[in-house]
mmCIF file of C-alpha atoms in Angstrom:
data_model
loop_
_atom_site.group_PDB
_atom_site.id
_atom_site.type_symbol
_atom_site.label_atom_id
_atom_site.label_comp_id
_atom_site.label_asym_id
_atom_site.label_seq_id
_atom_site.Cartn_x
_atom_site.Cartn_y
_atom_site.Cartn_z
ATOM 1 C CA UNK R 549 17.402 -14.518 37.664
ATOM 2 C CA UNK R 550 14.929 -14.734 39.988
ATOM 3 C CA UNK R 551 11.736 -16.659 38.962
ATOM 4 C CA UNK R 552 8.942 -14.411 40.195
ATOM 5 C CA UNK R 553 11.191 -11.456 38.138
ATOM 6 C CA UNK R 554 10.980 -13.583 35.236
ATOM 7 C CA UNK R 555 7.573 -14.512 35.298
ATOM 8 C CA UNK R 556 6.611 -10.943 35.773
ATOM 9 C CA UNK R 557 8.899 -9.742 32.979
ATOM 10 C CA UNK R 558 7.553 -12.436 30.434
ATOM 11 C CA UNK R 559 3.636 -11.678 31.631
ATOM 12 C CA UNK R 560 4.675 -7.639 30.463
ATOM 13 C CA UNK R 561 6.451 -8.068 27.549
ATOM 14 C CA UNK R 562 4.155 -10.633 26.046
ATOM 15 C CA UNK R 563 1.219 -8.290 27.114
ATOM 16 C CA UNK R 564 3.097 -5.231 25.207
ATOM 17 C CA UNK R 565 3.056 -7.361 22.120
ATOM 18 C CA UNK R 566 0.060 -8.101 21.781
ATOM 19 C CA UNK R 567 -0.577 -4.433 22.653
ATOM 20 C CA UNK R 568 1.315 -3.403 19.500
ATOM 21 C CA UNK R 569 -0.590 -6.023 17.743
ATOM 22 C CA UNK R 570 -3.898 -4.471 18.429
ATOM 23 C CA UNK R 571 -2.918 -1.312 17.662
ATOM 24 C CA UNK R 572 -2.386 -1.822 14.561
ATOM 25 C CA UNK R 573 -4.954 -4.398 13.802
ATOM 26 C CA UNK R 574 -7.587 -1.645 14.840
ATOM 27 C CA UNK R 575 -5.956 0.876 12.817
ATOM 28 C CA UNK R 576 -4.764 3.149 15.396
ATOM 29 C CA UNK R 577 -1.035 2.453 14.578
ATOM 30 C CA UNK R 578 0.240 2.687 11.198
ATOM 31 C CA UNK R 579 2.205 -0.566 10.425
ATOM 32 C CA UNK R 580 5.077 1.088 9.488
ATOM 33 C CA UNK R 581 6.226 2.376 12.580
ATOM 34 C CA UNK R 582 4.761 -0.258 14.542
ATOM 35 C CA UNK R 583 7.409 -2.326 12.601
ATOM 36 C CA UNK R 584 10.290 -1.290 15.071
ATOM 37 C CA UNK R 585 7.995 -1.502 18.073
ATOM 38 C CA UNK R 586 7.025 -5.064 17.242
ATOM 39 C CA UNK R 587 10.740 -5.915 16.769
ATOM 40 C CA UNK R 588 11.610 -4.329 20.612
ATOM 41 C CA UNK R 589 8.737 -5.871 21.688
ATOM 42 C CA UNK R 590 9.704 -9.192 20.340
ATOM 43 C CA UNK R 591 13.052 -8.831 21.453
ATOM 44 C CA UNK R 592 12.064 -8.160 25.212
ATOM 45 C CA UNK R 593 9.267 -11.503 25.035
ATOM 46 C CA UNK R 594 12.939 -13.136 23.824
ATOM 47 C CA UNK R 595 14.933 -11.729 26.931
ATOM 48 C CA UNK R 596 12.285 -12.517 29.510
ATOM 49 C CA UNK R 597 12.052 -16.328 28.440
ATOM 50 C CA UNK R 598 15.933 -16.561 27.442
ATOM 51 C CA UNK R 599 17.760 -14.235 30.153
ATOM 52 C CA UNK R 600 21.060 -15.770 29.335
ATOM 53 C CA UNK R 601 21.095 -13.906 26.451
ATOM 54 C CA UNK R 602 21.830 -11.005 28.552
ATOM 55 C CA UNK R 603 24.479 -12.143 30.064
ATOM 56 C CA UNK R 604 25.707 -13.619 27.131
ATOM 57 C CA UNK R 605 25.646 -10.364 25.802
ATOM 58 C CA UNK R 606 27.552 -8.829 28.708
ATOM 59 C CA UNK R 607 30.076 -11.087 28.173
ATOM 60 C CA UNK R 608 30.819 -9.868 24.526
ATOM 61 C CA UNK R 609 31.222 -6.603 25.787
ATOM 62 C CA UNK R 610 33.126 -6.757 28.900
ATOM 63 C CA UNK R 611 30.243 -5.364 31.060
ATOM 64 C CA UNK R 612 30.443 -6.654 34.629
ATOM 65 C CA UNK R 613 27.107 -6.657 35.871
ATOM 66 C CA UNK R 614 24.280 -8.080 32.808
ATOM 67 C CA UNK R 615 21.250 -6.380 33.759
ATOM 68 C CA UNK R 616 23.652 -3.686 32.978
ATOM 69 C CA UNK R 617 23.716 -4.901 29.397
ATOM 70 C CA UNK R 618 20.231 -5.376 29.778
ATOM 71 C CA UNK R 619 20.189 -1.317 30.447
ATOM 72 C CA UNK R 620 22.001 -0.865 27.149
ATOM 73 C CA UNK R 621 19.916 -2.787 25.323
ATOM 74 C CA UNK R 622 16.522 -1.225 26.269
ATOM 75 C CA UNK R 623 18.515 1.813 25.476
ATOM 76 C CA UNK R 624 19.973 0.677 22.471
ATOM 77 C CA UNK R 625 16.523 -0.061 21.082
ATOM 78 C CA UNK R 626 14.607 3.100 22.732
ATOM 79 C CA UNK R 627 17.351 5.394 20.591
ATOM 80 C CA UNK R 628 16.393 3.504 16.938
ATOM 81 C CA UNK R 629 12.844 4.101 17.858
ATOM 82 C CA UNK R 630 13.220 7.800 18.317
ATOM 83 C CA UNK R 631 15.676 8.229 15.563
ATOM 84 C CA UNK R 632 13.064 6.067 13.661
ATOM 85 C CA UNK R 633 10.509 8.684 14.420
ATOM 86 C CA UNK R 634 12.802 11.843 13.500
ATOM 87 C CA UNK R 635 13.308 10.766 10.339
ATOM 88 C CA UNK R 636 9.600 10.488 9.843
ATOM 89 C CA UNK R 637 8.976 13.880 11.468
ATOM 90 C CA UNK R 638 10.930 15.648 9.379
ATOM 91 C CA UNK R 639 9.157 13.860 6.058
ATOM 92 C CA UNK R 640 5.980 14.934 7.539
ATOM 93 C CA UNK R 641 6.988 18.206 8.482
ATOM 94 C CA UNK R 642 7.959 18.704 4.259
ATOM 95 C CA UNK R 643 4.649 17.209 3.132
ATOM 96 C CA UNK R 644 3.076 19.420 5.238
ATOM 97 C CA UNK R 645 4.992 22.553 4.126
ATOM 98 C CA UNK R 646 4.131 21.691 0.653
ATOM 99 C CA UNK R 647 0.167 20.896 1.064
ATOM 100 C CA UNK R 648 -0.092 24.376 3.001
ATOM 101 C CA UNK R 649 1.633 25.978 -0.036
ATOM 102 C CA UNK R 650 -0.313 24.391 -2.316
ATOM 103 C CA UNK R 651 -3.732 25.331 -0.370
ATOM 104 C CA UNK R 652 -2.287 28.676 -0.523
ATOM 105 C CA UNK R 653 -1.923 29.265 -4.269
ATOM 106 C CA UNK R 654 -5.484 27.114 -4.837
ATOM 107 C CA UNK R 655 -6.900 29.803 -2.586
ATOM 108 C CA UNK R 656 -5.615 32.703 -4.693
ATOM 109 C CA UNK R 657 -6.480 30.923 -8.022
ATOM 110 C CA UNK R 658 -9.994 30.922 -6.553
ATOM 111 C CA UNK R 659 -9.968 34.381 -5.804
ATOM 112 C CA UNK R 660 -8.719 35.174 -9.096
ATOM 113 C CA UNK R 661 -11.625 33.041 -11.033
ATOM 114 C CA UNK R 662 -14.350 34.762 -8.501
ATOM 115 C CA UNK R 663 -13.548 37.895 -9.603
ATOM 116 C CA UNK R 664 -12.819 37.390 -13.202
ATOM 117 C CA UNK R 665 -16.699 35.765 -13.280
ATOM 118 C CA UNK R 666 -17.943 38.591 -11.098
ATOM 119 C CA UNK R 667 -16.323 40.793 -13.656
ATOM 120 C CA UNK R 668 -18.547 39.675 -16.913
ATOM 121 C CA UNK S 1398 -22.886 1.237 -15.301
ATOM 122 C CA UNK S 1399 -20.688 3.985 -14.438
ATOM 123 C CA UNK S 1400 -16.948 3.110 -14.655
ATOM 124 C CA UNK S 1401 -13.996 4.789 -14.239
ATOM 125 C CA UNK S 1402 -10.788 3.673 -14.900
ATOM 126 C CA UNK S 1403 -8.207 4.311 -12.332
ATOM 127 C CA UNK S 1404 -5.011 4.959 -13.726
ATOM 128 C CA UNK S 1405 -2.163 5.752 -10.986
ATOM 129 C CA UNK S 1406 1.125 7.366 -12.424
ATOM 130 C CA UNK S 1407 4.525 8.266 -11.264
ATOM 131 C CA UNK S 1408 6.920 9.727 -13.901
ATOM 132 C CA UNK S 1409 5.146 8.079 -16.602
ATOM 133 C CA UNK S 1410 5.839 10.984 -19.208
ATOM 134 C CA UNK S 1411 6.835 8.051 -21.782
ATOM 135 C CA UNK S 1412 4.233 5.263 -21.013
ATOM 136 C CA UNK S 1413 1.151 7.012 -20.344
ATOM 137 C CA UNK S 1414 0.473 8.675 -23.741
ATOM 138 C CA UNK S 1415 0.968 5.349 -25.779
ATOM 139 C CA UNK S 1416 -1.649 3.825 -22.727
ATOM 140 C CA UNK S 1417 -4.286 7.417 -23.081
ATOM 141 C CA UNK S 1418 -4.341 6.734 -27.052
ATOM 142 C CA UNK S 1419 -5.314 3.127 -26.598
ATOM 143 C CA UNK S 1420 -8.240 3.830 -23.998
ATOM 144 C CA UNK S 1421 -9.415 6.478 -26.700
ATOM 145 C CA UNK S 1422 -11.409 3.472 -28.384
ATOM 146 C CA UNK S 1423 -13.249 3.212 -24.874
ATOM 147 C CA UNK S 1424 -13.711 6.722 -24.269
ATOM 148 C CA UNK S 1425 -17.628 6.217 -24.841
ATOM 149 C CA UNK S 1426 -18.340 3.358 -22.657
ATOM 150 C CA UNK S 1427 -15.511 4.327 -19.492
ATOM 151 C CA UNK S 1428 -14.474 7.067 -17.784
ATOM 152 C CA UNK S 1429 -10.545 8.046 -16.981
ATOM 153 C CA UNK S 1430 -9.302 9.764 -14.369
ATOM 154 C CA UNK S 1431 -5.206 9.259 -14.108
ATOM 155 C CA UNK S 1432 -3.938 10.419 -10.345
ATOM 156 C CA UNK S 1433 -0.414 11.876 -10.672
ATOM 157 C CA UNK S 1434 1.468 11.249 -7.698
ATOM 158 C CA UNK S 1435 3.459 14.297 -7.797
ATOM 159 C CA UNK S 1436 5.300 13.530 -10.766
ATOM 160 C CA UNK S 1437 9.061 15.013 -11.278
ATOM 161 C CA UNK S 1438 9.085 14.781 -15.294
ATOM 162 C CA UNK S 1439 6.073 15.817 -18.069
ATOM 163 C CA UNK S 1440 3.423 13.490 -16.735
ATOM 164 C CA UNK S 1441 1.012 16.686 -16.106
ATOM 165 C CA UNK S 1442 1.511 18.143 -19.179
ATOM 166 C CA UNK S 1443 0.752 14.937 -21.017
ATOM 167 C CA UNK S 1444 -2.695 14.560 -18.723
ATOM 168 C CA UNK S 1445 -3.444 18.491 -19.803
ATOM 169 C CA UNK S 1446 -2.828 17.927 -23.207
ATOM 170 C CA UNK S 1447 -4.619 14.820 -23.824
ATOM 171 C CA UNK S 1448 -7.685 17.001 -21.574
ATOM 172 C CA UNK S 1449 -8.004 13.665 -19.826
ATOM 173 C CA UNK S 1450 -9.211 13.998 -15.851
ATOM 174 C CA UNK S 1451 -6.526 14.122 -13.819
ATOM 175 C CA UNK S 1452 -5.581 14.397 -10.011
ATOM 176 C CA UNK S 1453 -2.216 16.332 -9.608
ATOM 177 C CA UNK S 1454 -1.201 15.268 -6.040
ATOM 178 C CA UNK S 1455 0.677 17.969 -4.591
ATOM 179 C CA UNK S 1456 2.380 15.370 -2.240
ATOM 180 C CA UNK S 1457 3.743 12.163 -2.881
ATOM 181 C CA UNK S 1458 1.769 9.437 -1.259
ATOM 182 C CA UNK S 1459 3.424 6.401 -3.295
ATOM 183 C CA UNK S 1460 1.268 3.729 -4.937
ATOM 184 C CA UNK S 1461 -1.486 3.089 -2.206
ATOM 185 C CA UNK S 1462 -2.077 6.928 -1.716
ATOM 186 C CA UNK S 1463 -2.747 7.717 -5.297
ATOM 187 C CA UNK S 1464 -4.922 4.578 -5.948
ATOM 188 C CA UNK S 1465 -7.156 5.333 -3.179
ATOM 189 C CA UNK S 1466 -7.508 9.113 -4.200
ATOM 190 C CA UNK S 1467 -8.956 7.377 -7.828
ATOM 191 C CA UNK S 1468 -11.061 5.158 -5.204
ATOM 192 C CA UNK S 1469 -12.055 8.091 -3.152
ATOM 193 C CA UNK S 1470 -12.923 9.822 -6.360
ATOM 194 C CA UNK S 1471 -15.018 6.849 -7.490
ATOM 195 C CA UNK S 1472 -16.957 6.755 -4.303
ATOM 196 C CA UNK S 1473 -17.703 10.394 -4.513
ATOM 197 C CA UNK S 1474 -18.953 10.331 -8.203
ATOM 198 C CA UNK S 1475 -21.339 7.631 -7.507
ATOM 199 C CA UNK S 1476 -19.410 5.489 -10.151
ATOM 200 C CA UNK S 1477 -20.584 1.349 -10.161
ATOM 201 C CA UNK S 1478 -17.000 -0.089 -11.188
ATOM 202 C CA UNK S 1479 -13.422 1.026 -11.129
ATOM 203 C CA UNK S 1480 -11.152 -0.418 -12.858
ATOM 204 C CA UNK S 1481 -7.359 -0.029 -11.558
ATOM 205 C CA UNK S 1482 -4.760 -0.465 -14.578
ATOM 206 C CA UNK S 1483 -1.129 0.902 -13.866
ATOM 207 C CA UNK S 1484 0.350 3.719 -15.555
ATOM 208 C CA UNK S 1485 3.147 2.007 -16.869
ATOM 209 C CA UNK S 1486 1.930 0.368 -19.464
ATOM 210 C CA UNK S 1487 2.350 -3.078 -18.533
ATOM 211 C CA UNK S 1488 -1.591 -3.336 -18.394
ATOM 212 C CA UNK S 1489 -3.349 -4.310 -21.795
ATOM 213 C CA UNK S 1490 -7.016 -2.152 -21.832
ATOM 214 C CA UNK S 1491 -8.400 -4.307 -23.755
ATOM 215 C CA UNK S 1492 -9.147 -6.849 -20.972
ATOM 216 C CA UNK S 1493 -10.944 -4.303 -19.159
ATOM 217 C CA UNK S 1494 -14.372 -5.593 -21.111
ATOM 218 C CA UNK S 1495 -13.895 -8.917 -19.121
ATOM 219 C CA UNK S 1496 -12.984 -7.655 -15.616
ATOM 220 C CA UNK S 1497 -16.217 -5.467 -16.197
ATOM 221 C CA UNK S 1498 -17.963 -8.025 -17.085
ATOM 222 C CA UNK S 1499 -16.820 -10.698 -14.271
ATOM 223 C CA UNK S 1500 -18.167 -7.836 -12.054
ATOM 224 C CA UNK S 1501 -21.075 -7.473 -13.564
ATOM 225 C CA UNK S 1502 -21.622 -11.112 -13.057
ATOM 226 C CA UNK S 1503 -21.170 -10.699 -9.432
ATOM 227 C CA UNK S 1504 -18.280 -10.958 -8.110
ATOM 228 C CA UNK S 1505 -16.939 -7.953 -5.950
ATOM 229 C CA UNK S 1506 -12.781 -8.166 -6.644
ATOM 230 C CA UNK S 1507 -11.561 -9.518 -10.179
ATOM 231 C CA UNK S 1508 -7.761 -9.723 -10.620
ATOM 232 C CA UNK S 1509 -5.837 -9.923 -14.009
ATOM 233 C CA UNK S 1510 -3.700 -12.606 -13.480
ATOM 234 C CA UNK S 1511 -0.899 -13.107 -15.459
ATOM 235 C CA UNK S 1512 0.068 -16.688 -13.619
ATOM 236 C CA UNK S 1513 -3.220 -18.363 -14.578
ATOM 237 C CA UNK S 1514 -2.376 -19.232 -18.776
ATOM 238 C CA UNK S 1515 1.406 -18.410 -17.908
ATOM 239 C CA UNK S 1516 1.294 -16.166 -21.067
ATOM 240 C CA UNK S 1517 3.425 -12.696 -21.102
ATOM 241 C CA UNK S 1518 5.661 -11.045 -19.216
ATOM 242 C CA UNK S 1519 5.751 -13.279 -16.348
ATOM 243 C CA UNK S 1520 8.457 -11.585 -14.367
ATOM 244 C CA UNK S 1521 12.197 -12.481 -13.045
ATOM 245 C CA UNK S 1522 12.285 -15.403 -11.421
ATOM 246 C CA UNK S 1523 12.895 -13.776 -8.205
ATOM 247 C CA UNK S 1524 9.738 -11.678 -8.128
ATOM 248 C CA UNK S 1525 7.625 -14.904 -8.937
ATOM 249 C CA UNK S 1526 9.497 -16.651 -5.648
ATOM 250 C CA UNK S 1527 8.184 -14.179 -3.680
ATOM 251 C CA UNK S 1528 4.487 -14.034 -5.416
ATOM 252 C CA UNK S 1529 4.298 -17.456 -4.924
ATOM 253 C CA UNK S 1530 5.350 -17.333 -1.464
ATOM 254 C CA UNK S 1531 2.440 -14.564 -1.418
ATOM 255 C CA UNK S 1532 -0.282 -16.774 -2.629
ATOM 256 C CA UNK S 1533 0.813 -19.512 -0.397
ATOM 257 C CA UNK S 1534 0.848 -17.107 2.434
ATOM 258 C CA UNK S 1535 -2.424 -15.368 1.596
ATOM 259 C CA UNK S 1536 -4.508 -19.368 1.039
ATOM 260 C CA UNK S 1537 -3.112 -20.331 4.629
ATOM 261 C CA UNK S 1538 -4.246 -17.340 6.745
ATOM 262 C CA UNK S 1539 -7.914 -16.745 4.488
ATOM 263 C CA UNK S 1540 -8.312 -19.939 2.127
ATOM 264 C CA UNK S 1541 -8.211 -17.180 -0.301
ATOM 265 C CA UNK S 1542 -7.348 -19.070 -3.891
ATOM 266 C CA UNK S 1543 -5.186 -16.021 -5.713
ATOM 267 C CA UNK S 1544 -2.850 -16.742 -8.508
ATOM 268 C CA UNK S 1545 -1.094 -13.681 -8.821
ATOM 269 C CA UNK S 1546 -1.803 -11.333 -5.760
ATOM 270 C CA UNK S 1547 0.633 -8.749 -6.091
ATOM 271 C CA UNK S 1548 -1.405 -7.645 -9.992
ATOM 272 C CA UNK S 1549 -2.585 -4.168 -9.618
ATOM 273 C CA UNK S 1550 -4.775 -5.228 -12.739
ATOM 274 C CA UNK S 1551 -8.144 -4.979 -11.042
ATOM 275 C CA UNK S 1552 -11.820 -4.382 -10.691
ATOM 276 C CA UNK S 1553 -14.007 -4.145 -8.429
ATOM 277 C CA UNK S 1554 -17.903 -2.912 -7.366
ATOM 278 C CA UNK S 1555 -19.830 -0.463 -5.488
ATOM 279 C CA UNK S 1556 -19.180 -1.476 -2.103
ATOM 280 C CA UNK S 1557 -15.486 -2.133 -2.861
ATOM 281 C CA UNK S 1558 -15.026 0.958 -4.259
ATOM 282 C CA UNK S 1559 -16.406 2.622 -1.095
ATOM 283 C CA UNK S 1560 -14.159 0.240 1.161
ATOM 284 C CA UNK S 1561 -11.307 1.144 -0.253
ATOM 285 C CA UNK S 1562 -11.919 4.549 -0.580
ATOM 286 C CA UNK S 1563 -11.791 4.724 3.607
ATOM 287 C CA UNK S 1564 -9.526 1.666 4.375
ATOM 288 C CA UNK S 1565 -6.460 1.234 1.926
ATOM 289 C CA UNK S 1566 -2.669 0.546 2.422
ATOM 290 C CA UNK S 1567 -0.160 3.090 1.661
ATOM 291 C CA UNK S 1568 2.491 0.850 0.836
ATOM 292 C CA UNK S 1569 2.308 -2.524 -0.945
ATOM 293 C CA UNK S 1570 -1.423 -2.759 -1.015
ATOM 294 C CA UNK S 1571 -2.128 -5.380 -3.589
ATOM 295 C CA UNK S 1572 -1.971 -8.867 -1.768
ATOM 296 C CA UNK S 1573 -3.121 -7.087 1.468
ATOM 297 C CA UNK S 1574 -6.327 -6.351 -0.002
ATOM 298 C CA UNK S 1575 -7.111 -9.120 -0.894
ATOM 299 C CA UNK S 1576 -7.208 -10.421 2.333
ATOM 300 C CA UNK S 1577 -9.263 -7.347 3.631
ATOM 301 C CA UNK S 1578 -11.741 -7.787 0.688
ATOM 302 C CA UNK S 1579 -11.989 -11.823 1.527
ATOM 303 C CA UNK S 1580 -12.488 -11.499 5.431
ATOM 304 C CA UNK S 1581 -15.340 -9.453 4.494
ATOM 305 C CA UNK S 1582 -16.655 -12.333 3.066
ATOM 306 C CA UNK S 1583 -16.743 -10.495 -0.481
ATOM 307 C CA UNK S 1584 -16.339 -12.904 -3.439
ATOM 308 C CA UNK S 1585 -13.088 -12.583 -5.346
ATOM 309 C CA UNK S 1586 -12.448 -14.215 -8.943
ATOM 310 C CA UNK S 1587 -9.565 -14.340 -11.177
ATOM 311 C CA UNK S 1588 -9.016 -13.908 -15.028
ATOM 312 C CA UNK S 1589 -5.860 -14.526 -17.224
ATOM 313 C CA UNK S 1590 -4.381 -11.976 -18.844
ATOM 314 C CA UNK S 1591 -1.063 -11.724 -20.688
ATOM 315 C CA UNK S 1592 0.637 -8.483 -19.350
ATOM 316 C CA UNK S 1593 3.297 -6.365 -20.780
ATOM 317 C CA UNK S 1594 7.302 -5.867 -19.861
ATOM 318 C CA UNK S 1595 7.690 -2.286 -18.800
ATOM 319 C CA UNK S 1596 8.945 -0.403 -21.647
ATOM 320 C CA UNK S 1597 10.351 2.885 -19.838
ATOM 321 C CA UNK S 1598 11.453 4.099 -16.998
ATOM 322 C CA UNK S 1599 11.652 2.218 -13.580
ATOM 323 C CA UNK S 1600 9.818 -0.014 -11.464
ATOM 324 C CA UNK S 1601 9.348 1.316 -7.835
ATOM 325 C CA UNK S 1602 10.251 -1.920 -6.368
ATOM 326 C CA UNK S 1603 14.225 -2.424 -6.438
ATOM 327 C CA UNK S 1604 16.049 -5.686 -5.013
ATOM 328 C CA UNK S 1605 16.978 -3.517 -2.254
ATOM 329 C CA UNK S 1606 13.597 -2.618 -0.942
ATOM 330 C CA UNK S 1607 12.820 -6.721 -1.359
ATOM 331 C CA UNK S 1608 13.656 -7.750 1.955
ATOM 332 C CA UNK S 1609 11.540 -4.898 3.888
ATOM 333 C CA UNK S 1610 9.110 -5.337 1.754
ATOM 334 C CA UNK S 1611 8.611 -9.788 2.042
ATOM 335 C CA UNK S 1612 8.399 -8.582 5.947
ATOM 336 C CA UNK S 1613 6.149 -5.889 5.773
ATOM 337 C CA UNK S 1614 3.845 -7.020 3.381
ATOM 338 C CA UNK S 1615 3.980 -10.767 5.523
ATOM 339 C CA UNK S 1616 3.139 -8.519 9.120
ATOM 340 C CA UNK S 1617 0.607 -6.841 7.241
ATOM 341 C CA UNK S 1618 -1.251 -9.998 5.442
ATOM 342 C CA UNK S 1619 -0.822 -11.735 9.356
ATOM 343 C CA UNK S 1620 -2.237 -8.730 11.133
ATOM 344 C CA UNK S 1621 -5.066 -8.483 8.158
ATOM 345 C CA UNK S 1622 -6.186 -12.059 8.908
ATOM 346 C CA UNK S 1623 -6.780 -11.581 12.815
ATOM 347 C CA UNK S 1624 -8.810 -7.907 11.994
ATOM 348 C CA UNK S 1625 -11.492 -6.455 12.800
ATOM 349 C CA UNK S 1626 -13.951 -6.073 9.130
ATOM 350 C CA UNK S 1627 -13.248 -2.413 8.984
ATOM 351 C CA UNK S 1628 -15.758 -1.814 11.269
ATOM 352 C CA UNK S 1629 -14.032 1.184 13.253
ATOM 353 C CA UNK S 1630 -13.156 4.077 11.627
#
């Protein structure tokens, strides 16, 4: 690979680490989805320092060209993220279902105990 | 001295009342308030009909969630000392006196430590691998001396309470506290205590979970060391 590539690739990757890093250290990503995002992001620092890893990986899979593998790989890990984040969508989207239920019925039962005190 | 004892409790319909009766005896000198994380079996109706104060969470947040709601709570009522003791039973009340008093003494976080006089239910060997890996992990990154960091067996003071009530871990809190607490420079002491096997029901930590949880719980304690001292947000 091309040197200036590399050292380009390592300078961006490393840089998105630490990006994840602070993130989370400042509380602005929660730490468990920054989990998968640290493990890309490690990944990628790998790749940039060890690129025969890609091709290695081409290899095992018959693919002609590596940065094609390379392609599958980014994809590979950009699909686990978003499925990641599905998963944890649709959790939120029940929690949320049952808080506005629950707001709901507190509402009513403090509708109810207005009028029952306005009552006597 | 206001304190309030912060019992969390997930399907604890069998352990909680034998722990409610023995915290009767303390009813005059500490408050209770148990925070059921929305509970699938009779833990409400045991809170309701021992009329002790009780949060019924209408989510569930899991372990860190429902002890910060007792911390929140704590903050809010202007109480001096919390006391966390699990709902499960595996908590003796009766060393609550001494964590009080340790606090009162000055120190801001006391843990019951159940590695200190080796006494009790000291765990499967497994679990006390990975606590020891824990204490080993938590003295490199802060110095931090902890015997048993992973005891939710705890007290702690004003400030505490009110840093805890805005900044606390939703999963696996225990031994990343205590690295939170120390980089704010607050003092942290230990006491023994010999704690109970759980009698019913299950813990919420299975083998399976073990692996995700030595990672997480290692990113988090690593990523706790280089932070800021919960000065944003």
């Amino acid at each position: 690979m091309n040197p200036t590539l590399q050292i380009i690739l390592m300078i961006a990757s490393v840089s998105f680490f630490i990006f994840i890093f602070t993130m989370v250290r400042d509380r602005k990503l929660d730490i468990k989805y920054a989990l998968t995002w640290i493990l890309t992001s490690f990944s990628f620092v790998l790749l940039s320092i060890f690129p025969g890893i890609v091709g290695w990986i081409a290899g095992l899979l018959f693919i002609l060209e590596p940065v094609n593998a390379l392609f599958l790989i980014v994809i590979f890990f950009l699909l686990l993220i978003v499925f990641t984040l599905t998963i944890a969508l649709s959790r939120q989207a029940e929690k949320l279902k049952s808080l506005t239920q629950e707001m709901g019925m507190m509402q009513l039962k403090m509708e109810q105990q207005n009028r029952k005190r306005d009552e006597l | 001295m206001k304190v309030l004892i912060i019992i969390p409790a997930y399907n604890e319909e069998r352990n909680l009342p034998v722990l409610l009766d023995h915290l009767k005896q303390y009813s005059s000198l500490y408050d209770v308030l148990v925070v059921n994380d929305c509970s699938q079996d009779n833990t409400m109706s045991v809170c309701k009909n021992f009329g002790v104060s009780a949060v019924h969470l209408p989510v569930n947040l899991g372990i860190g969630g429902a002890v910060q709601t007792g911390y929140k709570y704590a903050a809010r009522h202007g109480y001096d000392i919390a006391v966390q003791v699990d709902g499960d039973g595996q908590h003796n009340p009766d060393y609550i006196p001494q964590l009080v008093g340790e606090i009162q003494n000055g120190a801001d976080l006391c843990i019951g430590s159940r590695f200190i006089q080796k006494q009790g239910f000291q765990s499967t060997s497994m679990r006390r691998a990975g606590i020891a890996y824990f204490t080993h992990l938590i003295r490199a990154v802060s110095g931090q001396a902890v015997t048993d960091p992973t005891s939710g067996f705890r007290a702690c003071n004003r400030r505490v309470i009110e840093y805890f009530a805005k900044h606390y871990p939703k999963d696996y809190p225990e031994p990343e506290t205590i690295v939170h607490i120390n980089r704010k420079q607050y003092h942290i002491t230990e006491i023994p205590v010999i704690m109970n096997e759980r009698e019913q029901g299950q813990s919420s930590i299975t083998s399976l979970k073990s692996a995700y949880y030595m990672i997480k719980v290692t990113l988090s304690i690593l990523i706790a060391a280089i932070s800021s001292t919960g000065g944003k947000n």
